Coordinates of C-alpha atoms in Angstrom, one line a residue:
M1101 CA 0.0 0.0 0.0
V1102 CA 1.3 3.4 -1.1
P1103 CA 1.7 5.9 1.8
W1104 CA -0.6 8.9 1.7
G1105 CA 2.4 11.2 2.1
L1106 CA 4.0 9.9 -1.1
V1107 CA 0.8 10.3 -3.0
A1108 CA 0.4 13.9 -1.9
L1109 CA 4.0 14.6 -2.8
C1110 CA 3.5 13.2 -6.3
E1111 CA 0.4 15.2 -6.8
T1112 CA 2.1 18.3 -5.7
R1113 CA 5.0 17.8 -8.1
T1114 CA 2.6 17.0 -10.9
M1115 CA 0.7 20.2 -10.3
F1116 CA 3.9 22.2 -10.1
L1117 CA 5.2 20.8 -13.4
A1118 CA 1.8 21.5 -15.1
G1119 CA 1.9 25.0 -13.8
W1120 CA 5.4 25.5 -15.0
C1121 CA 4.5 24.2 -18.4
L1122 CA 1.5 26.7 -18.6
V1123 CA 3.8 29.6 -17.6
A1124 CA 6.4 28.6 -20.2
A1125 CA 3.7 28.3 -22.9
N1126 CA 2.4 31.8 -21.9
R1127 CA 5.8 33.3 -22.1
A1128 CA 6.5 31.7 -25.5
Q1129 CA 3.3 33.3 -26.8
Q1130 CA 4.5 36.7 -25.7
L1131 CA 7.7 36.5 -27.8
P1132 CA 7.4 37.1 -31.6
R1133 CA 8.2 34.0 -33.7
P1134 CA 11.5 34.1 -35.6
S1135 CA 11.7 33.7 -39.4
L1136 CA 14.1 31.4 -41.3
S1137 CA 15.4 32.0 -44.9
L1138 CA 17.6 30.2 -47.3
H1139 CA 20.4 31.8 -49.4
P1140 CA 20.2 30.9 -52.3
S1141 CA 16.6 29.8 -52.1
Q1142 CA 16.5 27.8 -55.3
G1143 CA 18.8 26.2 -57.9
V1144 CA 20.8 24.4 -55.2
S1145 CA 22.7 21.3 -56.4
L1146 CA 24.6 18.6 -54.5
G1147 CA 28.0 20.0 -53.4
D1148 CA 26.9 23.7 -53.2
N1149 CA 27.0 25.9 -50.1
V1150 CA 23.9 27.3 -48.5
T1151 CA 23.4 29.8 -45.7
L1152 CA 20.4 29.7 -43.3
R1153 CA 19.5 33.0 -41.6
C1154 CA 17.3 33.1 -38.5
H1155 CA 15.8 36.6 -38.0
V1156 CA 14.7 37.6 -34.5
S1157 CA 12.7 40.7 -33.4
Q1158 CA 14.0 40.7 -29.8
T1159 CA 17.4 40.9 -28.3
A1160 CA 18.3 37.2 -28.1
A1161 CA 21.0 35.4 -26.2
R1162 CA 20.9 32.1 -28.0
V1163 CA 19.5 30.8 -31.3
W1164 CA 18.9 27.1 -32.1
L1165 CA 18.7 25.5 -35.6
Y1166 CA 16.7 22.3 -36.1
K1167 CA 17.2 19.9 -39.0
D1168 CA 14.3 17.6 -39.8
G1169 CA 12.9 18.1 -36.3
R1170 CA 16.2 17.6 -34.4
L1171 CA 18.5 20.2 -32.8
T1172 CA 21.5 20.4 -35.1
S1173 CA 23.3 23.7 -34.2
E1174 CA 23.1 26.7 -31.9
K1175 CA 24.7 30.2 -31.8
D1176 CA 25.0 33.0 -29.3
I1177 CA 24.4 36.5 -30.6
D1178 CA 25.0 39.9 -28.8
K1179 CA 22.5 42.6 -28.2
E1180 CA 23.3 44.5 -31.4
Q1181 CA 22.5 41.6 -33.7
D1182 CA 19.1 40.4 -34.9
T1183 CA 20.2 37.6 -37.2
A1184 CA 22.0 34.3 -36.7
E1185 CA 23.6 32.7 -39.7
F1186 CA 24.2 28.9 -40.1
S1187 CA 26.3 27.7 -43.0
L1188 CA 26.0 24.3 -44.8
V1189 CA 29.1 23.6 -46.8
G1190 CA 29.1 20.9 -49.5
I1191 CA 25.4 20.0 -49.6
K1192 CA 24.9 16.3 -49.4
Q1193 CA 21.8 14.2 -50.0
E1194 CA 20.8 14.0 -46.3
D1195 CA 20.9 17.9 -46.1
A1196 CA 17.9 18.1 -48.4
V1197 CA 15.3 18.3 -45.7
K1198 CA 13.2 20.8 -43.7
Y1199 CA 14.7 23.3 -41.2
W1200 CA 13.4 25.4 -38.3
C1201 CA 14.9 27.9 -35.8
Q1202 CA 14.1 29.1 -32.3
Y1203 CA 15.6 31.7 -29.9
Q1204 CA 15.8 32.4 -26.2
I1205 CA 16.2 35.7 -24.2
L1206 CA 17.9 35.9 -20.8
E1207 CA 16.0 38.7 -19.0
P1208 CA 13.4 37.3 -18.4
L1209 CA 14.4 33.8 -19.3
W1210 CA 11.9 33.2 -22.1
T1211 CA 11.9 30.9 -25.1
S1212 CA 10.1 31.6 -28.4
N1213 CA 8.1 29.2 -30.5
M1214 CA 9.5 27.5 -33.6
S1215 CA 9.7 29.4 -36.9
D1216 CA 7.8 28.2 -39.9
P1217 CA 9.7 25.5 -41.7
V1218 CA 11.7 26.0 -44.9
E1219 CA 12.6 23.3 -47.4
L1220 CA 16.0 22.9 -48.8
R1221 CA 15.3 21.5 -52.3
V1222 CA 18.4 20.1 -53.9
T1223 CA 18.9 19.2 -57.6
D1224 CA 20.5 15.8 -58.1
P1225 CA 22.1 15.5 -61.6
R1226 CA 22.0 11.8 -61.4
Y1227 CA 18.3 11.9 -62.3
P1228 CA 17.5 12.5 -66.0
P1229 CA 15.4 15.6 -66.8
P1230 CA 11.8 14.8 -67.8
H1231 CA 10.5 15.5 -71.2
I1232 CA 7.6 18.0 -71.9
F1233 CA 5.0 18.1 -74.7
L1234 CA 2.3 20.7 -75.5
R1235 CA -1.0 19.0 -76.4
A1236 CA -3.1 21.6 -78.1
D1237 CA -4.4 22.7 -81.4
E1238 CA -2.5 25.6 -83.0
P1239 CA -3.1 28.4 -82.9
V1240 CA -4.3 28.4 -79.2
E1241 CA -7.1 30.9 -78.8
E1242 CA -8.3 32.5 -75.6
G1243 CA -10.7 30.3 -73.7
M1244 CA -9.4 27.0 -75.0
N1245 CA -8.2 24.1 -72.8
V1246 CA -4.5 23.2 -73.1
T1247 CA -2.8 20.0 -71.9
I1248 CA 0.9 20.0 -71.0
Q1249 CA 2.4 16.5 -70.7
C1250 CA 5.5 15.5 -68.7
Q1251 CA 7.3 12.2 -68.7
N1252 CA 9.9 11.0 -66.2
Q1253 CA 10.8 7.5 -67.6
N1254 CA 9.0 5.6 -64.8
Y1255 CA 11.2 7.1 -62.0
G1256 CA 8.0 7.5 -59.9
G1257 CA 7.9 10.3 -57.3
I1258 CA 6.0 13.5 -58.0
I1259 CA 6.2 15.5 -61.2
F1260 CA 6.2 19.3 -61.0
L1261 CA 5.2 21.8 -63.7
H1262 CA 7.3 25.1 -63.7
K1263 CA 6.6 28.4 -65.5
V1264 CA 9.5 30.7 -66.2
G1265 CA 9.2 33.7 -63.9
H1266 CA 7.6 31.9 -61.0
S1267 CA 9.9 30.8 -58.1
A1268 CA 7.7 27.8 -57.1
P1269 CA 6.0 25.1 -59.2
I1270 CA 2.5 26.0 -60.4
Q1271 CA 1.2 22.4 -60.4
H1272 CA 2.3 18.9 -59.3
Q1273 CA 0.9 15.4 -59.5
E1274 CA 1.9 11.8 -59.3
P1275 CA 2.6 10.2 -62.7
N1276 CA 0.5 7.3 -64.1
G1277 CA 1.8 3.9 -64.7
G1278 CA 3.7 5.0 -67.8
G1279 CA 5.5 7.7 -65.9
T1280 CA 3.4 10.5 -67.5
A1281 CA 1.6 13.4 -65.9
N1282 CA -1.0 15.5 -67.7
F1283 CA -1.4 19.1 -66.6
T1284 CA -4.5 20.8 -67.9
L1285 CA -4.9 24.6 -68.2
V1286 CA -8.6 25.3 -68.4
G1287 CA -9.8 28.4 -70.3
V1288 CA -6.4 29.9 -71.0
T1289 CA -6.0 33.6 -71.1
P1290 CA -3.0 35.8 -72.3
A1291 CA -1.7 35.6 -68.8
D1292 CA -1.1 31.8 -69.3
A1293 CA 1.2 32.5 -72.2
G1294 CA 4.9 31.7 -71.4
T1295 CA 7.6 29.1 -71.2
Y1296 CA 7.0 25.9 -69.2
R1297 CA 9.3 23.1 -68.0
C1298 CA 9.1 20.0 -65.8
S1299 CA 11.0 18.4 -63.0
F1300 CA 10.3 15.5 -60.6
R1301 CA 11.1 14.6 -57.1
A1302 CA 12.4 11.1 -56.6
G1303 CA 10.9 8.9 -53.9
G1304 CA 12.7 8.6 -50.6
C1305 CA 13.4 10.6 -47.4
C1306 CA 15.0 13.7 -48.9
L1307 CA 14.0 16.6 -51.1
L1308 CA 16.0 15.6 -54.1
F1309 CA 14.8 16.8 -57.5
S1310 CA 15.8 16.1 -61.1
P1311 CA 17.2 18.9 -63.2
L1312 CA 14.7 20.9 -65.3
G1313 CA 13.9 19.4 -68.6
N1314 CA 13.4 20.9 -72.1
N1315 CA 10.8 23.7 -72.4
V1316 CA 7.7 24.4 -74.5
T1317 CA 6.3 27.9 -75.2
L1318 CA 2.6 28.6 -75.1
E1319 CA 1.2 31.4 -77.2
V1320 CA -2.4 32.5 -76.7
T1321 CA -4.2 34.4 -79.4
M1322 CA -6.8 36.9 -78.5
T1323 CA -10.3 36.1 -79.8
H1324 CA -11.6 38.5 -82.5
A1325 CA -14.4 40.8 -81.5
P1326 CA -17.7 40.0 -83.1
S1327 CA -18.8 42.1 -86.1
G1328 CA -20.6 45.3 -85.2
T1329 CA -18.9 45.6 -81.9
P1330 CA -17.6 49.2 -81.5
K1331 CA -13.9 49.6 -81.0
H1332 CA -12.6 51.7 -78.2
P1333 CA -10.7 54.8 -79.3
D1334 CA -7.0 54.4 -79.4
L1335 CA -5.5 56.7 -76.7
T1336 CA -2.0 55.2 -76.7
G1337 CA -0.5 57.7 -79.1
D1338 CA -0.9 55.7 -82.3
T1339 CA -1.0 58.2 -85.2
R1340 CA -2.3 55.8 -87.8
G1341 CA -5.9 57.1 -87.4
P1342 CA -7.8 60.2 -86.2
Q1343 CA -7.6 60.9 -82.6
W1344 CA -9.9 62.7 -80.2
N1345 CA -8.4 65.8 -78.8
P1346 CA -10.3 67.3 -75.8
V1347 CA -8.8 70.8 -76.3
T1348 CA -9.9 71.0 -80.0
A1349 CA -13.3 69.7 -79.0
V1350 CA -13.8 72.4 -76.4
A1351 CA -12.6 75.2 -78.7
G1352 CA -14.9 74.0 -81.5
G1353 CA -17.8 74.0 -79.1
C1354 CA -17.1 77.6 -77.9
A1355 CA -16.8 78.8 -81.5
A1356 CA -20.1 77.2 -82.4
A1357 CA -21.9 78.8 -79.4
I1358 CA -20.6 82.3 -80.3
L1359 CA -21.7 81.9 -83.9
F1360 CA -25.1 80.8 -82.8
I1361 CA -25.5 83.9 -80.5
L1362 CA -24.4 86.2 -83.3
L1363 CA -27.0 84.7 -85.6
L1364 CA -29.7 85.2 -83.0
V1365 CA -28.8 88.9 -82.5
V1366 CA -28.8 89.7 -86.2
S1367 CA -32.1 87.9 -86.7
F1368 CA -33.6 90.0 -83.8
L1369 CA -32.4 93.2 -85.3
L1370 CA -33.7 92.4 -88.8
I1371 CA -37.1 91.5 -87.4
A1372 CA -37.3 94.7 -85.3
R1373 CA -36.4 96.8 -88.4
R1374 CA -39.0 95.1 -90.5
Q1375 CA -41.7 95.7 -87.9
Q1376 CA -40.7 99.5 -87.7
I1377 CA -41.1 99.9 -91.5
Q1378 CA -44.5 98.2 -91.5
R1379 CA -45.7 100.6 -88.7
D1380 CA -44.6 103.7 -90.7
E1381 CA -46.3 102.5 -93.9
S1382 CA -49.7 101.6 -92.2
P1383 CA -52.8 103.8 -93.3
G1384 CA -53.6 105.1 -89.8
A1385 CA -50.1 106.3 -89.1
S1386 CA -50.0 110.1 -88.4
P1387 CA -47.1 111.9 -90.2
R1388 CA -44.6 113.6 -88.1
S1389 CA -44.5 117.4 -88.2
P1390 CA -41.2 118.9 -89.3
D1391 CA -39.3 121.0 -87.0
A1392 CA -40.1 124.8 -87.0
V1393 CA -38.1 127.0 -89.3
Q1394 CA -37.5 130.6 -88.6
F1395 CA -37.0 133.2 -91.3
Q1396 CA -35.3 136.5 -90.7
V1397 CA -36.4 139.5 -92.8
P1398 CA -34.6 142.8 -93.0
P1399 CA -36.2 145.6 -91.0
G1400 CA -36.8 147.8 -94.0
D1401 CA -39.0 145.2 -95.7
C1402 CA -41.4 144.8 -92.8
E1403 CA -44.1 146.8 -94.3
G1404 CA -46.8 145.1 -96.0
L1405 CA -45.8 141.6 -94.8
T1406 CA -48.4 138.9 -94.6
Y1407 CA -47.8 136.1 -92.0
A1408 CA -49.0 132.7 -92.8
E1409 CA -48.7 129.4 -90.9
L1410 CA -47.8 126.6 -93.3
R1411 CA -48.2 123.0 -92.5
A1412 CA -45.8 120.7 -94.3
V1413 CA -47.3 117.4 -95.6
T1414 CA -45.1 114.4 -96.2
P1415 CA -45.8 112.9 -99.6
S1416 CA -47.4 109.5 -99.3
T1417 CA -48.5 107.0 -101.9
C1418 CA -51.5 106.1 -99.7
T1419 CA -54.9 107.3 -100.9
P1420 CA -56.4 109.6 -98.3
S1421 CA -59.5 108.6 -96.6
P1422 CA -62.7 110.3 -97.8
S1423 CA -63.8 111.1 -94.2
A1424 CA -60.7 113.1 -93.5
A1425 CA -61.4 116.7 -94.5
P1426 CA -58.3 118.7 -95.4
E1427 CA -57.4 121.4 -93.0
S1428 CA -57.5 125.0 -94.3
P1429 CA -54.3 127.0 -94.0
I1430 CA -54.1 129.7 -91.4
I1431 CA -53.0 133.1 -92.7
Y1432 CA -52.0 136.0 -90.6
A1433 CA -52.1 139.5 -92.3
E1434 CA -51.3 142.9 -91.1
V1435 CA -51.9 146.2 -92.9
G1436 CA -48.8 148.3 -93.1
T1437 CA -48.8 151.7 -91.4
G1438 CA -45.6 152.9 -92.9
R1439 CA -43.8 152.6 -89.6
P1440 CA -40.8 150.4 -89.2
C1441 CA -41.2 147.0 -87.7

């Protein structure tokens, strides 16, 4: 029978260890995770040299490097550094695996979580490069389906499809029994045009890849617009056809508006003049009296003068109305007395 004291001691130690684990996990969550990078990140072959850099955001005292889940190296860094470098010289087959890093600070004594893993992919020239074929009707038009076929001569593993300009493969699949993988591009667009190549990863524990094989070039032809579809104006500076100039359009619009306003003004003046002429020539219009004219006569000739008021009549082609009786002239006469005026 187990003594009660021993049972209580075991329970106390268990609770203490559990509490310590919770505190350690909490401290790890408070530290930012490091990041790990490879240099160079691609195109590494057997025998090359590679540098792994672990980047930390806190002043770290010690950085650990893990290879395929096992601690493989550690390095102390001072307070002025934020990166620890680990060198791999003469890459071998067993180096083509995944790597992680982790760091620890002294005050307080906390340890970070693991970084995200990075894969060291190594090219093994002992594997033959796969062949690639483009299975499509030519010319390839936009919207068509295109099949790219890769063959690795029954080496198994996984076949990868690469596109020039992309750092990572765009597709991968296991080959069929004949060592062939068919990659289908559905509804291709001009963005799918480019150069493609294949590689394969051999089966086994390590990330060993074959060299890239020969390449094929995919050209995608734009589909023609249906008849009657209006074309957009060319604003790219092409001088082969007429271009729309906004400055010219605005100037032309202003000139047309000014001309229209002038035409309206002239038309208004002509209509007003015509109406004035019609009023002057109407039968009921009364003629205007001329301005008064004064005559001066020498003083010696004042005797025997007869004064008359004359009314000037404007000639008119209109026939006078019968009801309008002519006015008799008014005559002023004075008998001379022989005296000077």
